[in-house]
Structure formats: C-alpha cells, structure tokens
Short mmCIF file of C-alpha atoms in Angstrom, two decimals:
data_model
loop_
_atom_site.label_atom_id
_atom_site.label_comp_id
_atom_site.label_asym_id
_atom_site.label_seq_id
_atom_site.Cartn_x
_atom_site.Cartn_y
_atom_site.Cartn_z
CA UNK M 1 -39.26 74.43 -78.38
CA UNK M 2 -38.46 76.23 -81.53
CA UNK M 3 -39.73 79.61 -81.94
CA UNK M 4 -39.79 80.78 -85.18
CA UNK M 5 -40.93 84.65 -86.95
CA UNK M 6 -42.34 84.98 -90.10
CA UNK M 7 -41.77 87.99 -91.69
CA UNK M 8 -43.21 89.12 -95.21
CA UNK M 9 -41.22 92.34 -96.46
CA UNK M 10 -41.68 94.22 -99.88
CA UNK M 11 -38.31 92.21 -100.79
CA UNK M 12 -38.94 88.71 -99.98
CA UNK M 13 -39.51 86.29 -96.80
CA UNK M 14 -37.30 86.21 -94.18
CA UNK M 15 -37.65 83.82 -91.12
CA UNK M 16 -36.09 84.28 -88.09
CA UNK M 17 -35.52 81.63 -85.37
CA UNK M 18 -34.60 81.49 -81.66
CA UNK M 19 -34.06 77.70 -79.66
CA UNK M 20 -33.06 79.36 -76.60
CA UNK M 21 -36.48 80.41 -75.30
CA UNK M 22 -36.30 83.62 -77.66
CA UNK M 23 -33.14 84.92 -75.78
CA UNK M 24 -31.42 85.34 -79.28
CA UNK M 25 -32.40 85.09 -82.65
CA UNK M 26 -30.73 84.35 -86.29
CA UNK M 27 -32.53 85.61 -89.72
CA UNK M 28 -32.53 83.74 -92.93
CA UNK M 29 -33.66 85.15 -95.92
CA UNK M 30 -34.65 87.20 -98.56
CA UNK M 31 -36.58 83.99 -100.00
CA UNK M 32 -39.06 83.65 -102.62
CA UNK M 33 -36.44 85.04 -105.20
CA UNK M 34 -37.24 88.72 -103.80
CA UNK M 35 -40.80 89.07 -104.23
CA UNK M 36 -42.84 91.50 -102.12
CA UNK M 37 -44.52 89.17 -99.40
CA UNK M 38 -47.47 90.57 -98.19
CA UNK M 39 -48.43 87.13 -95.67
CA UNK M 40 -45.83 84.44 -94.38
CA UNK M 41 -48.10 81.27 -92.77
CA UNK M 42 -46.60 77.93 -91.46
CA UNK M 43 -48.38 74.68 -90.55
CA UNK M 44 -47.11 73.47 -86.98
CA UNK M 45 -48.45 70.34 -87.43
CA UNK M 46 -46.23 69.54 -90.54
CA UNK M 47 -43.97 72.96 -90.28
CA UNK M 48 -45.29 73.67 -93.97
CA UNK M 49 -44.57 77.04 -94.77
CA UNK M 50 -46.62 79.17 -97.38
CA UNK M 51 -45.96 82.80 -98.77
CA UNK M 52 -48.50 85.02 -100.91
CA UNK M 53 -47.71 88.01 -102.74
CA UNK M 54 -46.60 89.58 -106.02
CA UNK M 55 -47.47 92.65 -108.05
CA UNK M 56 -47.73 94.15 -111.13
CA UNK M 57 -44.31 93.12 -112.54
CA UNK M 58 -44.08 89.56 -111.31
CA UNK M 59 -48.09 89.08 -111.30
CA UNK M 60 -49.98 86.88 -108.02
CA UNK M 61 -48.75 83.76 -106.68
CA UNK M 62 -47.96 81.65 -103.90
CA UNK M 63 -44.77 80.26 -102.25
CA UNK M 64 -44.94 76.94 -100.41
CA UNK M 65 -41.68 75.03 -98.69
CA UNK M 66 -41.64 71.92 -97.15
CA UNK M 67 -38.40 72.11 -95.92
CA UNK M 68 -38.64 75.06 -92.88
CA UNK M 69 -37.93 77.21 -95.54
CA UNK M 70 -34.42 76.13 -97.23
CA UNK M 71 -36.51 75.74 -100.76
CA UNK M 72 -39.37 77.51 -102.09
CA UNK M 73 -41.84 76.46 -104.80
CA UNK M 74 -44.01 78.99 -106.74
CA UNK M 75 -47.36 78.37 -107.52
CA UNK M 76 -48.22 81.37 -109.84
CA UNK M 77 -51.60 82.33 -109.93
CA UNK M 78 -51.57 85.43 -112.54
CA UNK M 79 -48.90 86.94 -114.65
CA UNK M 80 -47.78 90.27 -114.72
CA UNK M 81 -45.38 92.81 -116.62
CA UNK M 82 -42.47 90.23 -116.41
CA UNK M 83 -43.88 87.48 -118.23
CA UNK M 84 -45.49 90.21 -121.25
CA UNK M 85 -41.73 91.28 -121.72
CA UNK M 86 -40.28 87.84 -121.44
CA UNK M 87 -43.01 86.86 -124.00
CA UNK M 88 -41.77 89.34 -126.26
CA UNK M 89 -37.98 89.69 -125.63
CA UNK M 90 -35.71 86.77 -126.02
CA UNK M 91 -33.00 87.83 -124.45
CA UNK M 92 -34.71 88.81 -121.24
CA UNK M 93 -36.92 85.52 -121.40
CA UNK M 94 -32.70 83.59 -121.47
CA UNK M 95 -32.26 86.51 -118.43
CA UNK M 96 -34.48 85.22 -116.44
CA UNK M 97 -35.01 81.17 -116.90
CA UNK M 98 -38.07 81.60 -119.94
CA UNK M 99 -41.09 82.72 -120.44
CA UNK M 100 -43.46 82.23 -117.61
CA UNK M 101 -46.16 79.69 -118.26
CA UNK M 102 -50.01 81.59 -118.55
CA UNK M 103 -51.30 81.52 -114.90
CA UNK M 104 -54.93 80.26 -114.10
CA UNK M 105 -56.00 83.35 -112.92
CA UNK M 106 -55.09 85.65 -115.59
CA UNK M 107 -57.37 89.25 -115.49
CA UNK M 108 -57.58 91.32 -112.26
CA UNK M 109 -55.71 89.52 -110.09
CA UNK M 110 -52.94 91.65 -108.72
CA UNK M 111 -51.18 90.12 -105.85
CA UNK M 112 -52.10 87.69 -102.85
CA UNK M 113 -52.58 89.48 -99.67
CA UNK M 114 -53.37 87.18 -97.04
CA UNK M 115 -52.93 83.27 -96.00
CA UNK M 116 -54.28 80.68 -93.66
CA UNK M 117 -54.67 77.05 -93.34
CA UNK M 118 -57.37 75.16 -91.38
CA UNK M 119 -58.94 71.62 -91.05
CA UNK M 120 -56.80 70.53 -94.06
CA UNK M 121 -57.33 73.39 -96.23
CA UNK M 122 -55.57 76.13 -97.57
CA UNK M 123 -57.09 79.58 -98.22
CA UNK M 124 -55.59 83.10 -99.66
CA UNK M 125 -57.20 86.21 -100.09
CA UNK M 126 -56.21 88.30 -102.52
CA UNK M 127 -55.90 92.11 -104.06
CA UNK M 128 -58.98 92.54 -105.91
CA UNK M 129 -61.03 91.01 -102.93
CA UNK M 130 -61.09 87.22 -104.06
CA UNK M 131 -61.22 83.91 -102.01
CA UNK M 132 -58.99 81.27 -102.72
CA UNK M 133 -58.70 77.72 -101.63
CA UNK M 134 -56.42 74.59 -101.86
CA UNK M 135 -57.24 71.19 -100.97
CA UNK M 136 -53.23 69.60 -101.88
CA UNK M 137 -51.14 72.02 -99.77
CA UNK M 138 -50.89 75.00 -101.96
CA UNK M 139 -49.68 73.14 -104.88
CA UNK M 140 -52.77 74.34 -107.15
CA UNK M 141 -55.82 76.77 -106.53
CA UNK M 142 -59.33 77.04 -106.56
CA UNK M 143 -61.15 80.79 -106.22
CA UNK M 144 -64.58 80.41 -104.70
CA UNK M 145 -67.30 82.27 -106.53
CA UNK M 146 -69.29 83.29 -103.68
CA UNK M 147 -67.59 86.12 -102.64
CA UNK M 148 -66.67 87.38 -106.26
CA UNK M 149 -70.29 87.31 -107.39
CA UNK M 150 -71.20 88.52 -104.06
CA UNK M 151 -74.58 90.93 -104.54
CA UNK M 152 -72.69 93.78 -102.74
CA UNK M 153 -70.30 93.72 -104.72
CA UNK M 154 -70.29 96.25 -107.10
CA UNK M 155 -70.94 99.28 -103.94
CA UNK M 156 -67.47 98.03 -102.31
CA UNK M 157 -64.79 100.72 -102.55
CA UNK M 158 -61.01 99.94 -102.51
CA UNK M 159 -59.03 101.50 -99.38
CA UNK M 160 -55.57 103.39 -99.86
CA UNK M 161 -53.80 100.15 -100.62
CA UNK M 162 -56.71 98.91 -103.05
CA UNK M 163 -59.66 96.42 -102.51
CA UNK M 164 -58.06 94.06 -100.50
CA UNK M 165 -59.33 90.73 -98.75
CA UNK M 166 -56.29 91.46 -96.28
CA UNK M 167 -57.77 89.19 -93.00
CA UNK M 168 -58.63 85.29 -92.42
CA UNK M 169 -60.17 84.10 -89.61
CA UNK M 170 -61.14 80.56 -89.85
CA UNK M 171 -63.13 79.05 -86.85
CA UNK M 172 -61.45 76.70 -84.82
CA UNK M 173 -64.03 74.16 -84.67
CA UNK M 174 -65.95 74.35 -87.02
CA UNK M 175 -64.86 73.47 -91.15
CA UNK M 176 -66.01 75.67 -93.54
CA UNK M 177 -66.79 78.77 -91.08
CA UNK M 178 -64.53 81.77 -91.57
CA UNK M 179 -64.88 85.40 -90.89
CA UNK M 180 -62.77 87.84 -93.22
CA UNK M 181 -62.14 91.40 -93.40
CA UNK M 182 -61.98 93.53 -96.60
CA UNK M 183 -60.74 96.78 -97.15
CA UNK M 184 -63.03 98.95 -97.57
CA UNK M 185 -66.15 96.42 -97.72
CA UNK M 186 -66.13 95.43 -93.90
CA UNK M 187 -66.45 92.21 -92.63
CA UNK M 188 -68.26 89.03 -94.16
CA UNK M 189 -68.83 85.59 -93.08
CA UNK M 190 -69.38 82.16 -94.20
CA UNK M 191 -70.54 79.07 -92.98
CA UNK M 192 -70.20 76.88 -96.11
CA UNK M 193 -66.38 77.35 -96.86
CA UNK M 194 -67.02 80.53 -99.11
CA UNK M 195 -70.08 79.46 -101.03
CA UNK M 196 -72.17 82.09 -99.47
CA UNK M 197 -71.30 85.28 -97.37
CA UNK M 198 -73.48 87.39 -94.52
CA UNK M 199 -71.80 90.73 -94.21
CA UNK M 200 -71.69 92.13 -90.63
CA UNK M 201 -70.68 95.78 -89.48
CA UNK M 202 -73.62 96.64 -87.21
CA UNK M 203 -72.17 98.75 -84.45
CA UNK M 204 -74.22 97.86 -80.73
CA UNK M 205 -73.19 101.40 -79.34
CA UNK M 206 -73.57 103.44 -82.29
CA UNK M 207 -75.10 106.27 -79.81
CA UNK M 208 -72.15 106.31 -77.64
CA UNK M 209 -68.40 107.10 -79.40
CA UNK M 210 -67.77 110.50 -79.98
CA UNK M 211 -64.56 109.93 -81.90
CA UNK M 212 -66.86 108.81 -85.37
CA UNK M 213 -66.22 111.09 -87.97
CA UNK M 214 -67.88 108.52 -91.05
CA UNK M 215 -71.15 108.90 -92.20
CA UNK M 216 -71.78 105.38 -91.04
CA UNK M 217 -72.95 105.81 -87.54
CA UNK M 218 -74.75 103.11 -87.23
CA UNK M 219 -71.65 100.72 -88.78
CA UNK M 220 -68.41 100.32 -87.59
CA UNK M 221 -66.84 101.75 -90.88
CA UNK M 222 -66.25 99.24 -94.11
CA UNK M 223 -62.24 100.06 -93.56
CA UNK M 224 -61.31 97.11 -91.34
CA UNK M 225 -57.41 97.17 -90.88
CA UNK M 226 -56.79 94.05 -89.12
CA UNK M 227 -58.95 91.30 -87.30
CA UNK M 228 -58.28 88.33 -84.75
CA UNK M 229 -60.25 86.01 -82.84
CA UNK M 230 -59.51 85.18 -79.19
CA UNK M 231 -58.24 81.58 -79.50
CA UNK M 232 -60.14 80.94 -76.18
CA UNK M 233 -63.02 82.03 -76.63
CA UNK M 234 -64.40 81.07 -80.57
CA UNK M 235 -67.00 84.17 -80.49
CA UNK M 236 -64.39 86.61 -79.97
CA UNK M 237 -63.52 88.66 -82.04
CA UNK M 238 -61.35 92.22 -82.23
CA UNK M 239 -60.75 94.87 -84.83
CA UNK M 240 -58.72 97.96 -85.36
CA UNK M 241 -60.94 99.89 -87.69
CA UNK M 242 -59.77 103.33 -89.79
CA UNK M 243 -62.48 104.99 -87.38
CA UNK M 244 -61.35 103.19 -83.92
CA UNK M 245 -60.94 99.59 -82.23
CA UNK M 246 -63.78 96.95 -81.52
CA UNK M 247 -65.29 94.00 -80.03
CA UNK M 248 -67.70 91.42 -81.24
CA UNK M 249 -68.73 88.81 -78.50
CA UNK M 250 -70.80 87.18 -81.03
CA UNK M 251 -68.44 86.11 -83.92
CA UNK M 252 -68.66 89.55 -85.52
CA UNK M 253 -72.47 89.79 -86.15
CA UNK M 254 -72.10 92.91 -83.85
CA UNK M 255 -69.40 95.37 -82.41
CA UNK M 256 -68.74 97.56 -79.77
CA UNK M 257 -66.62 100.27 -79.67
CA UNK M 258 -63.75 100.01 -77.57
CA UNK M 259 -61.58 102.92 -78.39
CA UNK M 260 -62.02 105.05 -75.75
CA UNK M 261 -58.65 105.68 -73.46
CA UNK M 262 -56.49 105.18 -76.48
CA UNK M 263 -54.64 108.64 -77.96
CA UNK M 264 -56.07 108.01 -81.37
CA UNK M 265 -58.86 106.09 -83.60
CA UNK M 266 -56.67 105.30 -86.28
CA UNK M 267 -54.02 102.32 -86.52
CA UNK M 268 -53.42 99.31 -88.44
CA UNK M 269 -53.11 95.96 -86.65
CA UNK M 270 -54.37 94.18 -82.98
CA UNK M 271 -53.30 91.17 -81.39
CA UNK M 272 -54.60 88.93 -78.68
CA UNK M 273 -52.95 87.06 -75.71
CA UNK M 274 -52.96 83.30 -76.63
CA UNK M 275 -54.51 82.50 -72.95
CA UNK M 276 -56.31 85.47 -72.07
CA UNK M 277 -59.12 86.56 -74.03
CA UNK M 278 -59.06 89.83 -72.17
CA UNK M 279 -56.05 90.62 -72.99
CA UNK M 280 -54.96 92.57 -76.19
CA UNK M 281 -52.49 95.24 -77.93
CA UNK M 282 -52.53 97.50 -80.48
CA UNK M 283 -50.36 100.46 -81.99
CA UNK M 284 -52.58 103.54 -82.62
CA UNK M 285 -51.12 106.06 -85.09
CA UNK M 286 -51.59 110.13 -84.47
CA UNK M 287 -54.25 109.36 -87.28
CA UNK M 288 -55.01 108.99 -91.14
CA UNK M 289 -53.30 112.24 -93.03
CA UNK M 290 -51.40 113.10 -89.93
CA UNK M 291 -48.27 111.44 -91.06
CA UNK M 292 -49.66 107.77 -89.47
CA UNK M 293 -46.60 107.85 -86.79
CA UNK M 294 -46.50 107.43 -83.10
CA UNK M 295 -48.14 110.15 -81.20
CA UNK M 296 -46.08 112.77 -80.16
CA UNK M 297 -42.96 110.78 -82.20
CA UNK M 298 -43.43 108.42 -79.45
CA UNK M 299 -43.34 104.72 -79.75
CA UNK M 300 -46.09 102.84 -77.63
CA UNK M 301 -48.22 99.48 -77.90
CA UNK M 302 -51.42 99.63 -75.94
CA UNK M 303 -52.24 96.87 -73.74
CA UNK M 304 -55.65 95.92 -72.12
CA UNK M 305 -56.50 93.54 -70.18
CA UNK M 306 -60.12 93.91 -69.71
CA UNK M 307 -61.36 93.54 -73.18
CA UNK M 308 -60.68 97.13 -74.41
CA UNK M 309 -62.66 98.74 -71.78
CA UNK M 310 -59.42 100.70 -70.36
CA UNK M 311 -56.28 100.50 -72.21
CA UNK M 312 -52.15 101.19 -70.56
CA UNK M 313 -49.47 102.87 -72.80
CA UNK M 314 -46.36 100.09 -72.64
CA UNK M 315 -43.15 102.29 -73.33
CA UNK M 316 -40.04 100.33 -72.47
CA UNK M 317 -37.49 99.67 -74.78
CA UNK M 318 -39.11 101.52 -77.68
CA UNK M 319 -37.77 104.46 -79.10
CA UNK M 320 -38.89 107.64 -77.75
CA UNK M 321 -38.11 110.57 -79.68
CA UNK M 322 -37.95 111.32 -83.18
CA UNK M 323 -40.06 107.79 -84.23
CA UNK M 324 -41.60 108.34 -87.01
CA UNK M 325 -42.43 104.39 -88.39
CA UNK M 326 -45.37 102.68 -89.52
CA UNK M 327 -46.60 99.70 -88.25
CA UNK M 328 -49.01 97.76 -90.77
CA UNK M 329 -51.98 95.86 -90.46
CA UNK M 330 -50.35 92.25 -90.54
CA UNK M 331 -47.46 93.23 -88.85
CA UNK M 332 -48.22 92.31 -85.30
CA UNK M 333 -48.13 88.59 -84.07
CA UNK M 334 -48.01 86.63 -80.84
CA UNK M 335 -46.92 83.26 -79.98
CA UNK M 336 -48.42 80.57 -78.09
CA UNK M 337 -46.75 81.03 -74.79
CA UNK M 338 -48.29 81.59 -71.36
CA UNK M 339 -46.15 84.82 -70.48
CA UNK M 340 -47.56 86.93 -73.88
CA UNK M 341 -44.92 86.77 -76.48
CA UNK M 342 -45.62 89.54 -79.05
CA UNK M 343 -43.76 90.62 -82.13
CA UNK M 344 -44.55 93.80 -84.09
CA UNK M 345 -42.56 95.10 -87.23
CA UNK M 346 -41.97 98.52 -89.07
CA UNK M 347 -41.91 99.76 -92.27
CA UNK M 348 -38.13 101.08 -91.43
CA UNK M 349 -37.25 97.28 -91.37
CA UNK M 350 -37.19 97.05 -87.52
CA UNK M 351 -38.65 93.92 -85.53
CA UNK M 352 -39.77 94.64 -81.56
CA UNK M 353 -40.53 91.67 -79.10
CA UNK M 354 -41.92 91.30 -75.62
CA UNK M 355 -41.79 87.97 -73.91
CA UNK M 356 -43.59 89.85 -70.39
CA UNK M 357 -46.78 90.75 -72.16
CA UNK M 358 -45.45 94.26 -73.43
CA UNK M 359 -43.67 94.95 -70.00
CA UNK M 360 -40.43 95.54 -71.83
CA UNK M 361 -39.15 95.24 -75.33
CA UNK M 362 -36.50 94.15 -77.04
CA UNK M 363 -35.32 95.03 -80.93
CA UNK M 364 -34.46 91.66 -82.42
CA UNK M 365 -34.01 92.50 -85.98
CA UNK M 366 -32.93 95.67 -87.91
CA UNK M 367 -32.29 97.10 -91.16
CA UNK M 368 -34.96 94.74 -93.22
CA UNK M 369 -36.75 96.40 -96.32
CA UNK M 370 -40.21 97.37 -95.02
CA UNK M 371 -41.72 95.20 -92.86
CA UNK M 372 -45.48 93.85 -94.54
CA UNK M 373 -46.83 90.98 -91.95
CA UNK M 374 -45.36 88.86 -88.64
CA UNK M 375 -46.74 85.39 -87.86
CA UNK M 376 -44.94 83.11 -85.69
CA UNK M 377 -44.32 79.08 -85.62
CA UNK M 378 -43.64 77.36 -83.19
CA UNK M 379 -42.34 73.46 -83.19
CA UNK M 380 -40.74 71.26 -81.13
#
C-alpha cells in the first residue's frame, strides 16, 4: 500500500509519499507552477489528481494530473491581474509563454477553494460561493445555477477569508446528494446535484450551551469552518463552527452542540476515524481575536471517542511551549487505515502525523510555505 499526502500551500502542491507503512516519507513539489492551492483531491480508483486555487494575479482555475502528479494541466476558469498585464505588455506576455486565453468564468470569480469527486463527477467550490461541476475529469467546467441564484442569497455575509464555498460533502450512496458548507452562509444541501438547495443550521439544544456569544441562538452560527461525514455512518455529520463543534445525526438538517470539555469554541478543521464513527479530532484555538494559537502556547488535538460528548487533550510529540501556529480549516486529514492515521498541517509549513489514533505524533515535513489543506491517497 501506497500512502500518499496531499498538501495545498499558498506556493503550490506538494505530495508527499511513504511505501513503508508511513515509517518515512519523501516530498515532491512545489507543482502547479507555484500557485496558491487552497484543495489537493486524488481519485483512488484511477489515482487522478486535481488541484483548485488561484487569486487575484493568476485568476481561478484548476490543476488536474494523470500521472501521480509528475505533470499538471491547467484548466483556467477566470483570469486575473496576470493575463490584463500580459494583454497589454509584450514583453511580459514573451516572459511568461503569452497572453492567457479569456477564461469561461470571467467576473467575480476569485479563486477555487474546495474539490471533490463522486459517482463520476467532479465538483469545486469556489471564492465567491459558486458550485462547479465536471462530467470529463476536470478537463472543462460547468457552474450550477442553483446555488448562485439561490433566494438567500443576497443576506449571506463573507467570513474573514471572504464568501467562500470552502466544504464538499457528497453522499456516498446516493448521486446527486451533497451537503456543503459556506462561510458565513451555513450549511446547504441538495438532492438534485446542485439544482436546488435546503439550507440547514437549526441547532436541537439551542437552550443548553453557554459558550454562544452570536445572536443566533437558535442556529448553530452561518460561520462553518470545516465539515465531514462519518464514512460509516451516511447521516453523520460533524462541524467545527466559529461559535463551537457539532453533530448532526440526521445529515445536517439538525445539530447538537458538542463543545463542551474542549478549552475553547473556536478552531478551524475536524476529522473523523475512517472505522469509528465515534471517534473524532479537532484543534481548538484560544479563540477568534486572541491570536488563534494553541491554548496556553500549547500544541494539542482533541480526541473523542464518544461522539463529542467528552473530549481527551492528545499531547505527545507536539511542541509544547512557545507554539504559536495556525491550523486551517482543510488542513486536517485521515487515511483509511484501521489504527487512525491522521495528518494535520500549519501555517509555519509544518506537517504532524499519528498512525495510533493521536496517541503520539510524529513531524514528517518541515519548512513548507503555509500549509492551506491535507487530503490523503491511498493506492496499491
């Protein structure tokens, strides 16, 4: 088995790879001539790899390899500063190759935030909140009009990072279902592959958390961070919320708030064991204008393994004085082994694993630019 870490970073893709059951690990990269990266995803059934991202300066697009990586092609969805100068400057269009060709998507569209591919289908999200889908592998795009036209849509508010559709979740079984996250407009989902959308932030135990300081009482908050699904169980689902962490049992129609026992409300991303639908981590943050480090400068990733009703700090290996690092909301990943494999990354360029479930970790990468998102692949 193969065992393979994406790793999206504000300069470029890197992957790195272990064959030794994750014992040791070698990096290659930057690809995806240097772009930020803000989502690396990989097919295992055809080890297709596909990274979104961009900017201002290079505009939105898409990278897709065929070829674990050793070549990248660009699908480029809008253009940005780079192709107005190229446009208008001959001797930086010779600089760098020509003028880029107009993009399909050429208004709002910023940069591609997140990826996923299901039941044939590829789908990106992007920064302005827009749902994208390809039908040929990433090699051209479609963007779905429901959730643009949405009827909500003009009361959504951007979070710090802007109004991002930041979180996938397709259903495993059924085509066409998928439950998203958008920061700040909550959660949404479909059932006819993006036509239409049913937002859902209804909070089951509004009456009960003490730790809410948004008007929204009744609602979980619109400022979803990060979401997964419990690949066990199909209905569910976790968050890590600006305002704490939760569980939906019923595919995200309602949550329950599960943050009590954790030092703090406020984090970024949450992962879930790959067997156990009880179990799963996150990394809270001594909160929003705090400085979003550690608690007490002290690295930890919080483990339960009764569905977030108590939670266990897990300390070992991680740096315990002085840590000051971020850890963002797609930068957190497990694999599919039995023992919980989990990877998190920083925005100091440092990559942490556990292959005991968050017994003990290990640094297996340093000095990368900031780390954006973590996915893994495995293949045999």
């Amino acid at each position: 088995m193969r065992h393979r870490v994406l790793v999206g970073t504000t300069k470029g893709a890197f992957i790195l790879t272990s064959s030794d059951d994750r014992k040791s690990w070698s990096l290659t990269g930057p690809h995806c001539d240097l772009w930020p990266i803000n989502h690396v995803v990989g097919d295992p059934k055809t080890g297709h790899l596909w990274a979104g991202g961009g900017g201002e300066w290079t505009g939105a697009g898409i990278w897709r390899s065929t070829d674990d990586g050793e070549t990248w092609t660009l699908s480029q969805l809008s253009n940005g500063m780079m192709a107005e100068w190229a446009a208008n400057d001959p001797g930086f269009a010779e600089m760098i190759g020509g003028v880029p060709p107009e993009a399909p998507f050429p208004n709002d569209l910023v940069s591609i935030w997140s990826l996923t591919c299901a039941h044939g289908t590829v789908y990106a999200g992007s920064k302005p909140a827009h749902f994208f889908k390809s039908t040929d592998g990433g090699a051209t795009w479609d963007r779905v009009p429901g959730l643009t036209n949405h009827p909500t849509r003009e009361s959504w508010n951007p979070g710090g990072a802007g109004l991002t559709l930041h979180t996938m979740l397709p259903h495993p079984t059924k085509p066409g279902h998928m439950t998203i996250a958008i920061s700040a407009a909550g959660v949404f989902t479909t059932e006819d592959n993006g036509e239409t959308w049913e937002r859902s932030n209804r909070l089951d135990n509004a009456e009960n958390p003490k730790h809410h300081d948004h008007e929204h009482t009744h609602e979980i908050g619109h400022c979803v961070h990060n979401m997964m699904r419990a690949p066990s169980d199909d209905g569910l689902i976790y968050q890590q919320n600006h305002h704490g962490v939760f569980r939906s049992n019923d595919g995200g129609q309602n949550w329950h708030d599960i943050t009590e026992g954790l030092p703090s409300s406020f984090g970024f991303p949450i992962a879930v064991h790959p067997h156990d639908p009880q179990t799963i981590w996150t990394i809270p943050l001594n909160g929003d204008i705090q400085g979003r480090f550690p608690p007490d400068a002290k690295a930890a990733v919080w483990r339960s393994t009764d569905a977030g009703e108590t939670w266990e700090a897990m300390r070992e290996g991680l740096p315990q004085e002085n840590c000051f690092f971020t850890v963002l909301r797609q930068a957190m990943a497990v694999d599919s082994s039995s023992n919980g494999g989990v990877y998190f990354g920083t925005n100091t360029g440092s990559i942490f694993a556990t292959t005991d479930a968050g017994e003990t970790w290990v640094e297996i990468a340093q000095h990368l630019p900031t780390v954006l998102s973590l996915e893994t692949l495995e293949t045999a």
